Amino acid sequence: MVEVPSYQDKKFGSMVRAALWLVTVVGEGNVFTKAQLRDAFPDVAQIDRRLRDLRDHDWRIDTSRDDPSLLQQEQRFVTKGADVWIPGKSKAPKHKASLTAAQRAKVLQDDNYLCRSCGVGAGEAYEDGGGIELAKLNVSRRKVLILDESETVDYQLVTECKRCGVGGGPDREVDLGALLELIEALAPLEQRLFAKWIDADQRSFSPIEKVWGIYRTLPQESRAAVAKAISDMAD
């Protein structure tokens, strides 16, 4: 069995020491608190950030946003990733390298400052009746399977709100070839309509779709009232 170095060995960087602490003190599957982490590294000012950096090396560390059973101050060490204390293993893959401010700004601009998953804009309130929560936008990486003979995998940047990004993981995969096949299978009229949505960067909803969207949000008693009203109209 290979001996794992001590997390107290200061010849290692803060991220590596945090990884060693998780492995030797916390253990996979167990919960720890932010206070315990900071107590273990009183000499490191930003140990929380160094811990998050481990996600770029395929370490899974859940917060209360990922796992509702956790308290806000708790995190769970789910699975270990690369052995970052071994020389050469601490370098993040190219597609997980940190983004520059200019890169982030360009992606946000290209995406019209909208979450590409739900369409909410920066600072807008979510329209789900769950209390006032304003959207915050981040830039995420999306794994895209390119349509060619080699089935190349690319990692492309996309704007995503914080809510949509929770629990999604960094490697959501999109099969571009499969999407294009679905588009090709549409009727010509549907393809033209889809092209209009692309040009406008938004989908226009018909009156009946808007009514259905409101109906779906209703409590059971109200849904029953609507169903009865529709039945009475048909009589």
PDB file of C-alpha atoms in Angstrom:
ATOM      1  CA  MET A   1       0.000   0.000   0.000  1.00  0.00           C
ATOM      2  CA  VAL A   2       1.412   3.390  -1.010  1.00  0.00           C
ATOM      3  CA  GLU A   3       1.900   5.703   1.947  1.00  0.00           C
ATOM      4  CA  VAL A   4       0.107   9.035   1.646  1.00  0.00           C
ATOM      5  CA  PRO A   5       2.086  12.109   2.785  1.00  0.00           C
ATOM      6  CA  SER A   6       0.981  14.194   5.743  1.00  0.00           C
ATOM      7  CA  TYR A   7      -1.289  17.155   5.069  1.00  0.00           C
ATOM      8  CA  GLN A   8       0.857  19.131   7.509  1.00  0.00           C
ATOM      9  CA  ASP A   9       3.908  18.882   5.244  1.00  0.00           C
ATOM     10  CA  LYS A  10       4.346  22.478   4.027  1.00  0.00           C
ATOM     11  CA  LYS A  11       6.501  21.494   1.079  1.00  0.00           C
ATOM     12  CA  PHE A  12       3.172  20.920  -0.689  1.00  0.00           C
ATOM     13  CA  GLY A  13       0.893  23.693  -1.920  1.00  0.00           C
ATOM     14  CA  SER A  14      -2.386  24.527  -0.181  1.00  0.00           C
ATOM     15  CA  MET A  15      -4.563  22.596  -2.635  1.00  0.00           C
ATOM     16  CA  VAL A  16      -2.482  19.441  -2.258  1.00  0.00           C
ATOM     17  CA  ARG A  17      -2.497  19.737   1.532  1.00  0.00           C
ATOM     18  CA  ALA A  18      -6.294  20.123   1.474  1.00  0.00           C
ATOM     19  CA  ALA A  19      -6.543  16.945  -0.611  1.00  0.00           C
ATOM     20  CA  LEU A  20      -4.328  15.054   1.815  1.00  0.00           C
ATOM     21  CA  TRP A  21      -6.443  16.288   4.736  1.00  0.00           C
ATOM     22  CA  LEU A  22      -9.601  14.976   3.070  1.00  0.00           C
ATOM     23  CA  VAL A  23      -8.020  11.585   2.434  1.00  0.00           C
ATOM     24  CA  THR A  24      -6.257  11.080   5.787  1.00  0.00           C
ATOM     25  CA  VAL A  25      -8.598  12.875   8.203  1.00  0.00           C
ATOM     26  CA  VAL A  26     -12.102  13.168   6.732  1.00  0.00           C
ATOM     27  CA  GLY A  27     -12.400  10.073   4.542  1.00  0.00           C
ATOM     28  CA  GLU A  28     -14.609   9.475   1.514  1.00  0.00           C
ATOM     29  CA  GLY A  29     -18.333   9.704   2.180  1.00  0.00           C
ATOM     30  CA  ASN A  30     -17.943  11.690   5.387  1.00  0.00           C
ATOM     31  CA  VAL A  31     -19.066  15.197   6.323  1.00  0.00           C
ATOM     32  CA  PHE A  32     -16.865  18.057   7.516  1.00  0.00           C
ATOM     33  CA  THR A  33     -17.509  21.688   8.345  1.00  0.00           C
ATOM     34  CA  LYS A  34     -15.900  24.887   7.140  1.00  0.00           C
ATOM     35  CA  ALA A  35     -14.740  25.507  10.705  1.00  0.00           C
ATOM     36  CA  GLN A  36     -12.940  22.145  10.811  1.00  0.00           C
ATOM     37  CA  LEU A  37     -11.244  22.904   7.494  1.00  0.00           C
ATOM     38  CA  ARG A  38     -10.032  26.309   8.656  1.00  0.00           C
ATOM     39  CA  ASP A  39      -8.873  24.938  12.005  1.00  0.00           C
ATOM     40  CA  ALA A  40      -6.770  22.375  10.148  1.00  0.00           C
ATOM     41  CA  PHE A  41      -5.109  25.123   8.069  1.00  0.00           C
ATOM     42  CA  PRO A  42      -4.781  28.217  10.269  1.00  0.00           C
ATOM     43  CA  ASP A  43      -1.815  29.363   8.164  1.00  0.00           C
ATOM     44  CA  VAL A  44      -3.786  29.401   4.851  1.00  0.00           C
ATOM     45  CA  ALA A  45      -5.999  32.458   4.259  1.00  0.00           C
ATOM     46  CA  GLN A  46      -8.045  31.044   1.341  1.00  0.00           C
ATOM     47  CA  ILE A  47      -8.179  27.331   2.097  1.00  0.00           C
ATOM     48  CA  ASP A  48     -11.875  27.204   1.029  1.00  0.00           C
ATOM     49  CA  ARG A  49     -10.885  28.280  -2.482  1.00  0.00           C
ATOM     50  CA  ARG A  50      -7.995  25.815  -2.627  1.00  0.00           C
ATOM     51  CA  LEU A  51     -10.417  23.053  -1.657  1.00  0.00           C
ATOM     52  CA  ARG A  52     -12.768  24.039  -4.500  1.00  0.00           C
ATOM     53  CA  ASP A  53      -9.840  23.844  -6.918  1.00  0.00           C
ATOM     54  CA  LEU A  54      -9.819  20.080  -6.364  1.00  0.00           C
ATOM     55  CA  ARG A  55     -13.011  19.813  -8.411  1.00  0.00           C
ATOM     56  CA  ASP A  56     -10.891  20.589 -11.487  1.00  0.00           C
ATOM     57  CA  HIS A  57      -9.062  17.321 -10.760  1.00  0.00           C
ATOM     58  CA  ASP A  58     -12.262  15.237 -10.599  1.00  0.00           C
ATOM     59  CA  TRP A  59     -12.658  15.365  -6.831  1.00  0.00           C
ATOM     60  CA  ARG A  60     -16.316  15.496  -5.800  1.00  0.00           C
ATOM     61  CA  ILE A  61     -17.037  17.644  -2.759  1.00  0.00           C
ATOM     62  CA  ASP A  62     -20.735  18.392  -2.231  1.00  0.00           C
ATOM     63  CA  THR A  63     -22.158  21.446  -0.506  1.00  0.00           C
ATOM     64  CA  SER A  64     -25.688  22.045   0.784  1.00  0.00           C
ATOM     65  CA  ARG A  65     -26.587  23.243  -2.735  1.00  0.00           C
ATOM     66  CA  ASP A  66     -25.699  19.823  -4.140  1.00  0.00           C
ATOM     67  CA  ASP A  67     -26.978  17.756  -1.213  1.00  0.00           C
ATOM     68  CA  PRO A  68     -30.043  19.199   0.611  1.00  0.00           C
ATOM     69  CA  SER A  69     -29.374  16.922   3.611  1.00  0.00           C
ATOM     70  CA  LEU A  70     -26.269  18.992   4.430  1.00  0.00           C
ATOM     71  CA  LEU A  71     -26.377  22.088   6.599  1.00  0.00           C
ATOM     72  CA  GLN A  72     -25.106  25.335   5.097  1.00  0.00           C
ATOM     73  CA  GLN A  73     -21.783  25.090   6.922  1.00  0.00           C
ATOM     74  CA  GLU A  74     -21.276  21.427   6.013  1.00  0.00           C
ATOM     75  CA  GLN A  75     -19.662  19.717   3.023  1.00  0.00           C
ATOM     76  CA  ARG A  76     -19.345  16.066   2.083  1.00  0.00           C
ATOM     77  CA  PHE A  77     -16.187  14.484   0.652  1.00  0.00           C
ATOM     78  CA  VAL A  78     -17.874  12.168  -1.864  1.00  0.00           C
ATOM     79  CA  THR A  79     -15.089  10.773  -4.051  1.00  0.00           C
ATOM     80  CA  LYS A  80     -11.365  11.249  -4.525  1.00  0.00           C
ATOM     81  CA  GLY A  81     -10.033  12.332  -7.900  1.00  0.00           C
ATOM     82  CA  ALA A  82      -6.445  12.545  -9.128  1.00  0.00           C
ATOM     83  CA  ASP A  83      -3.600  11.971  -6.656  1.00  0.00           C
ATOM     84  CA  VAL A  84      -2.540  15.600  -6.819  1.00  0.00           C
ATOM     85  CA  TRP A  85       0.361  15.086  -4.390  1.00  0.00           C
ATOM     86  CA  ILE A  86       2.143  12.969  -7.013  1.00  0.00           C
ATOM     87  CA  PRO A  87       4.363  15.080  -9.307  1.00  0.00           C
ATOM     88  CA  GLY A  88       2.603  15.871 -12.582  1.00  0.00           C
ATOM     89  CA  LYS A  89      -0.876  15.025 -11.273  1.00  0.00           C
ATOM     90  CA  SER A  90      -1.679  18.469  -9.859  1.00  0.00           C
ATOM     91  CA  LYS A  91      -1.907  20.170 -13.252  1.00  0.00           C
ATOM     92  CA  ALA A  92      -5.528  20.697 -14.271  1.00  0.00           C
ATOM     93  CA  PRO A  93      -6.682  19.466 -17.720  1.00  0.00           C
ATOM     94  CA  LYS A  94      -6.591  22.153 -20.386  1.00  0.00           C
ATOM     95  CA  HIS A  95     -10.377  22.393 -20.586  1.00  0.00           C
ATOM     96  CA  LYS A  96     -10.531  23.051 -16.825  1.00  0.00           C
ATOM     97  CA  ALA A  97      -7.989  25.856 -16.768  1.00  0.00           C
ATOM     98  CA  SER A  98      -9.067  29.094 -15.124  1.00  0.00           C
ATOM     99  CA  LEU A  99     -10.839  31.592 -17.351  1.00  0.00           C
ATOM    100  CA  THR A 100      -9.615  35.135 -17.784  1.00  0.00           C
ATOM    101  CA  ALA A 101     -11.875  38.126 -17.202  1.00  0.00           C
ATOM    102  CA  ALA A 102     -11.805  38.812 -20.946  1.00  0.00           C
ATOM    103  CA  GLN A 103     -12.951  35.254 -21.736  1.00  0.00           C
ATOM    104  CA  ARG A 104     -15.827  35.498 -19.268  1.00  0.00           C
ATOM    105  CA  ALA A 105     -16.904  38.873 -20.637  1.00  0.00           C
ATOM    106  CA  LYS A 106     -16.921  37.558 -24.226  1.00  0.00           C
ATOM    107  CA  VAL A 107     -19.025  34.498 -23.333  1.00  0.00           C
ATOM    108  CA  LEU A 108     -21.561  36.625 -21.446  1.00  0.00           C
ATOM    109  CA  GLN A 109     -21.776  39.030 -24.374  1.00  0.00           C
ATOM    110  CA  ASP A 110     -22.112  36.223 -26.946  1.00  0.00           C
ATOM    111  CA  ASP A 111     -24.940  34.708 -24.878  1.00  0.00           C
ATOM    112  CA  ASN A 112     -26.723  38.078 -24.550  1.00  0.00           C
ATOM    113  CA  TYR A 113     -26.263  37.978 -20.755  1.00  0.00           C
ATOM    114  CA  LEU A 114     -28.864  35.217 -20.495  1.00  0.00           C
ATOM    115  CA  CYS A 115     -28.717  31.794 -18.875  1.00  0.00           C
ATOM    116  CA  ARG A 116     -28.756  29.409 -21.830  1.00  0.00           C
ATOM    117  CA  SER A 117     -30.603  26.790 -19.763  1.00  0.00           C
ATOM    118  CA  CYS A 118     -33.582  28.741 -18.409  1.00  0.00           C
ATOM    119  CA  GLY A 119     -33.323  32.116 -20.190  1.00  0.00           C
ATOM    120  CA  VAL A 120     -33.156  34.298 -17.090  1.00  0.00           C
ATOM    121  CA  GLY A 121     -31.079  37.478 -17.313  1.00  0.00           C
ATOM    122  CA  ALA A 122     -28.538  38.776 -14.811  1.00  0.00           C
ATOM    123  CA  GLY A 123     -30.291  40.396 -11.859  1.00  0.00           C
ATOM    124  CA  GLU A 124     -33.763  39.258 -12.950  1.00  0.00           C
ATOM    125  CA  ALA A 125     -36.114  37.601 -10.488  1.00  0.00           C
ATOM    126  CA  TYR A 126     -37.108  33.971 -11.095  1.00  0.00           C
ATOM    127  CA  GLU A 127     -40.763  33.642 -12.058  1.00  0.00           C
ATOM    128  CA  ASP A 128     -41.636  30.574 -10.001  1.00  0.00           C
ATOM    129  CA  GLY A 129     -43.339  32.150  -7.020  1.00  0.00           C
ATOM    130  CA  GLY A 130     -40.731  30.755  -4.661  1.00  0.00           C
ATOM    131  CA  GLY A 131     -39.828  34.091  -3.097  1.00  0.00           C
ATOM    132  CA  ILE A 132     -37.641  36.855  -4.423  1.00  0.00           C
ATOM    133  CA  GLU A 133     -34.359  35.466  -5.747  1.00  0.00           C
ATOM    134  CA  LEU A 134     -32.301  37.397  -8.255  1.00  0.00           C
ATOM    135  CA  ALA A 135     -30.345  35.505 -10.877  1.00  0.00           C
ATOM    136  CA  LYS A 136     -26.557  35.440 -10.841  1.00  0.00           C
ATOM    137  CA  LEU A 137     -24.792  34.377 -14.025  1.00  0.00           C
ATOM    138  CA  ASN A 138     -21.682  32.236 -14.261  1.00  0.00           C
ATOM    139  CA  VAL A 139     -19.677  30.855 -17.170  1.00  0.00           C
ATOM    140  CA  SER A 140     -19.714  27.051 -17.289  1.00  0.00           C
ATOM    141  CA  ARG A 141     -18.048  24.449 -19.456  1.00  0.00           C
ATOM    142  CA  ARG A 142     -20.257  22.191 -21.552  1.00  0.00           C
ATOM    143  CA  LYS A 143     -19.012  18.912 -22.993  1.00  0.00           C
ATOM    144  CA  VAL A 144     -20.003  18.750 -26.674  1.00  0.00           C
ATOM    145  CA  LEU A 145     -19.744  15.681 -28.901  1.00  0.00           C
ATOM    146  CA  ILE A 146     -18.857  17.084 -32.313  1.00  0.00           C
ATOM    147  CA  LEU A 147     -20.454  15.629 -35.443  1.00  0.00           C
ATOM    148  CA  ASP A 148     -17.557  14.113 -37.389  1.00  0.00           C
ATOM    149  CA  GLU A 149     -16.089  10.698 -38.102  1.00  0.00           C
ATOM    150  CA  SER A 150     -13.726  10.861 -35.132  1.00  0.00           C
ATOM    151  CA  GLU A 151     -16.520  11.762 -32.666  1.00  0.00           C
ATOM    152  CA  THR A 152     -14.370  14.548 -31.251  1.00  0.00           C
ATOM    153  CA  VAL A 153     -15.204  15.840 -27.787  1.00  0.00           C
ATOM    154  CA  ASP A 154     -14.932  19.581 -27.275  1.00  0.00           C
ATOM    155  CA  TYR A 155     -15.442  21.661 -24.142  1.00  0.00           C
ATOM    156  CA  GLN A 156     -17.267  24.889 -24.927  1.00  0.00           C
ATOM    157  CA  LEU A 157     -18.114  27.826 -22.687  1.00  0.00           C
ATOM    158  CA  VAL A 158     -21.711  28.782 -21.981  1.00  0.00           C
ATOM    159  CA  THR A 159     -23.549  31.211 -19.717  1.00  0.00           C
ATOM    160  CA  GLU A 160     -25.554  29.581 -16.939  1.00  0.00           C
ATOM    161  CA  CYS A 161     -27.304  30.952 -13.879  1.00  0.00           C
ATOM    162  CA  LYS A 162     -26.306  29.750 -10.442  1.00  0.00           C
ATOM    163  CA  ARG A 163     -29.582  27.867  -9.966  1.00  0.00           C
ATOM    164  CA  CYS A 164     -29.263  25.885 -13.203  1.00  0.00           C
ATOM    165  CA  GLY A 165     -25.635  25.109 -12.463  1.00  0.00           C
ATOM    166  CA  VAL A 166     -26.331  23.538  -9.052  1.00  0.00           C
ATOM    167  CA  GLY A 167     -25.822  19.775  -9.114  1.00  0.00           C
ATOM    168  CA  GLY A 168     -25.171  19.716 -12.824  1.00  0.00           C
ATOM    169  CA  GLY A 169     -21.528  18.965 -12.651  1.00  0.00           C
ATOM    170  CA  PRO A 170     -18.830  20.300 -14.985  1.00  0.00           C
ATOM    171  CA  ASP A 171     -19.252  17.631 -17.665  1.00  0.00           C
ATOM    172  CA  ARG A 172     -22.819  17.888 -18.910  1.00  0.00           C
ATOM    173  CA  GLU A 173     -22.689  16.375 -22.360  1.00  0.00           C
ATOM    174  CA  VAL A 174     -24.424  17.596 -25.499  1.00  0.00           C
ATOM    175  CA  ASP A 175     -24.489  15.378 -28.592  1.00  0.00           C
ATOM    176  CA  LEU A 176     -24.467  17.930 -31.426  1.00  0.00           C
ATOM    177  CA  GLY A 177     -24.902  15.244 -34.074  1.00  0.00           C
ATOM    178  CA  ALA A 178     -28.015  13.838 -32.386  1.00  0.00           C
ATOM    179  CA  LEU A 179     -29.503  17.339 -32.152  1.00  0.00           C
ATOM    180  CA  LEU A 180     -28.895  17.994 -35.856  1.00  0.00           C
ATOM    181  CA  GLU A 181     -30.549  14.680 -36.714  1.00  0.00           C
ATOM    182  CA  LEU A 182     -33.638  15.709 -34.727  1.00  0.00           C
ATOM    183  CA  ILE A 183     -33.740  19.043 -36.553  1.00  0.00           C
ATOM    184  CA  GLU A 184     -33.395  17.294 -39.911  1.00  0.00           C
ATOM    185  CA  ALA A 185     -36.344  15.068 -39.016  1.00  0.00           C
ATOM    186  CA  LEU A 186     -38.631  18.082 -38.505  1.00  0.00           C
ATOM    187  CA  ALA A 187     -41.156  19.008 -41.158  1.00  0.00           C
ATOM    188  CA  PRO A 188     -40.076  21.911 -43.436  1.00  0.00           C
ATOM    189  CA  LEU A 189     -42.540  24.267 -41.731  1.00  0.00           C
ATOM    190  CA  GLU A 190     -41.142  23.318 -38.317  1.00  0.00           C
ATOM    191  CA  GLN A 191     -37.574  23.862 -39.547  1.00  0.00           C
ATOM    192  CA  ARG A 192     -38.470  27.361 -40.752  1.00  0.00           C
ATOM    193  CA  LEU A 193     -40.127  28.135 -37.419  1.00  0.00           C
ATOM    194  CA  PHE A 194     -37.057  26.845 -35.573  1.00  0.00           C
ATOM    195  CA  ALA A 195     -34.815  29.043 -37.736  1.00  0.00           C
ATOM    196  CA  LYS A 196     -36.896  32.076 -36.732  1.00  0.00           C
ATOM    197  CA  TRP A 197     -36.429  31.199 -33.063  1.00  0.00           C
ATOM    198  CA  ILE A 198     -32.665  30.985 -33.646  1.00  0.00           C
ATOM    199  CA  ASP A 199     -32.587  34.376 -35.374  1.00  0.00           C
ATOM    200  CA  ALA A 200     -34.562  35.999 -32.548  1.00  0.00           C
ATOM    201  CA  ASP A 201     -32.677  34.003 -29.863  1.00  0.00           C
ATOM    202  CA  GLN A 202     -36.013  33.327 -28.206  1.00  0.00           C
ATOM    203  CA  ARG A 203     -39.098  31.203 -28.679  1.00  0.00           C
ATOM    204  CA  SER A 204     -42.488  32.823 -29.090  1.00  0.00           C
ATOM    205  CA  PHE A 205     -45.280  31.030 -27.269  1.00  0.00           C
ATOM    206  CA  SER A 206     -48.812  30.659 -28.624  1.00  0.00           C
ATOM    207  CA  PRO A 207     -51.764  31.765 -26.425  1.00  0.00           C
ATOM    208  CA  ILE A 208     -52.637  28.164 -25.550  1.00  0.00           C
ATOM    209  CA  GLU A 209     -49.022  27.431 -24.509  1.00  0.00           C
ATOM    210  CA  LYS A 210     -49.033  30.488 -22.227  1.00  0.00           C
ATOM    211  CA  VAL A 211     -52.296  29.342 -20.640  1.00  0.00           C
ATOM    212  CA  TRP A 212     -50.887  25.826 -20.163  1.00  0.00           C
ATOM    213  CA  GLY A 213     -47.749  27.217 -18.534  1.00  0.00           C
ATOM    214  CA  ILE A 214     -49.827  29.128 -15.967  1.00  0.00           C
ATOM    215  CA  TYR A 215     -52.125  26.139 -15.370  1.00  0.00           C
ATOM    216  CA  ARG A 216     -49.173  23.846 -14.616  1.00  0.00           C
ATOM    217  CA  THR A 217     -48.124  26.065 -11.708  1.00  0.00           C
ATOM    218  CA  LEU A 218     -51.515  25.895  -9.959  1.00  0.00           C
ATOM    219  CA  PRO A 219     -52.214  23.927  -6.757  1.00  0.00           C
ATOM    220  CA  GLN A 220     -54.366  20.803  -7.101  1.00  0.00           C
ATOM    221  CA  GLU A 221     -57.576  22.524  -5.965  1.00  0.00           C
ATOM    222  CA  SER A 222     -57.169  25.272  -8.563  1.00  0.00           C
ATOM    223  CA  ARG A 223     -56.327  22.753 -11.302  1.00  0.00           C
ATOM    224  CA  ALA A 224     -59.545  20.909 -10.460  1.00  0.00           C
ATOM    225  CA  ALA A 225     -61.491  24.176 -10.685  1.00  0.00           C
ATOM    226  CA  VAL A 226     -60.037  24.880 -14.128  1.00  0.00           C
ATOM    227  CA  ALA A 227     -60.828  21.334 -15.294  1.00  0.00           C
ATOM    228  CA  LYS A 228     -64.449  21.733 -14.138  1.00  0.00           C
ATOM    229  CA  ALA A 229     -64.720  25.130 -15.875  1.00  0.00           C
ATOM    230  CA  ILE A 230     -63.443  23.622 -19.138  1.00  0.00           C
ATOM    231  CA  SER A 231     -65.916  20.752 -18.787  1.00  0.00           C
ATOM    232  CA  ASP A 232     -68.786  23.191 -18.232  1.00  0.00           C
ATOM    233  CA  MET A 233     -67.718  25.197 -21.312  1.00  0.00           C
ATOM    234  CA  ALA A 234     -67.865  22.042 -23.432  1.00  0.00           C
ATOM    235  CA  ASP A 235     -71.410  21.244 -22.330  1.00  0.00           C
TER     236      ASP A 235
END
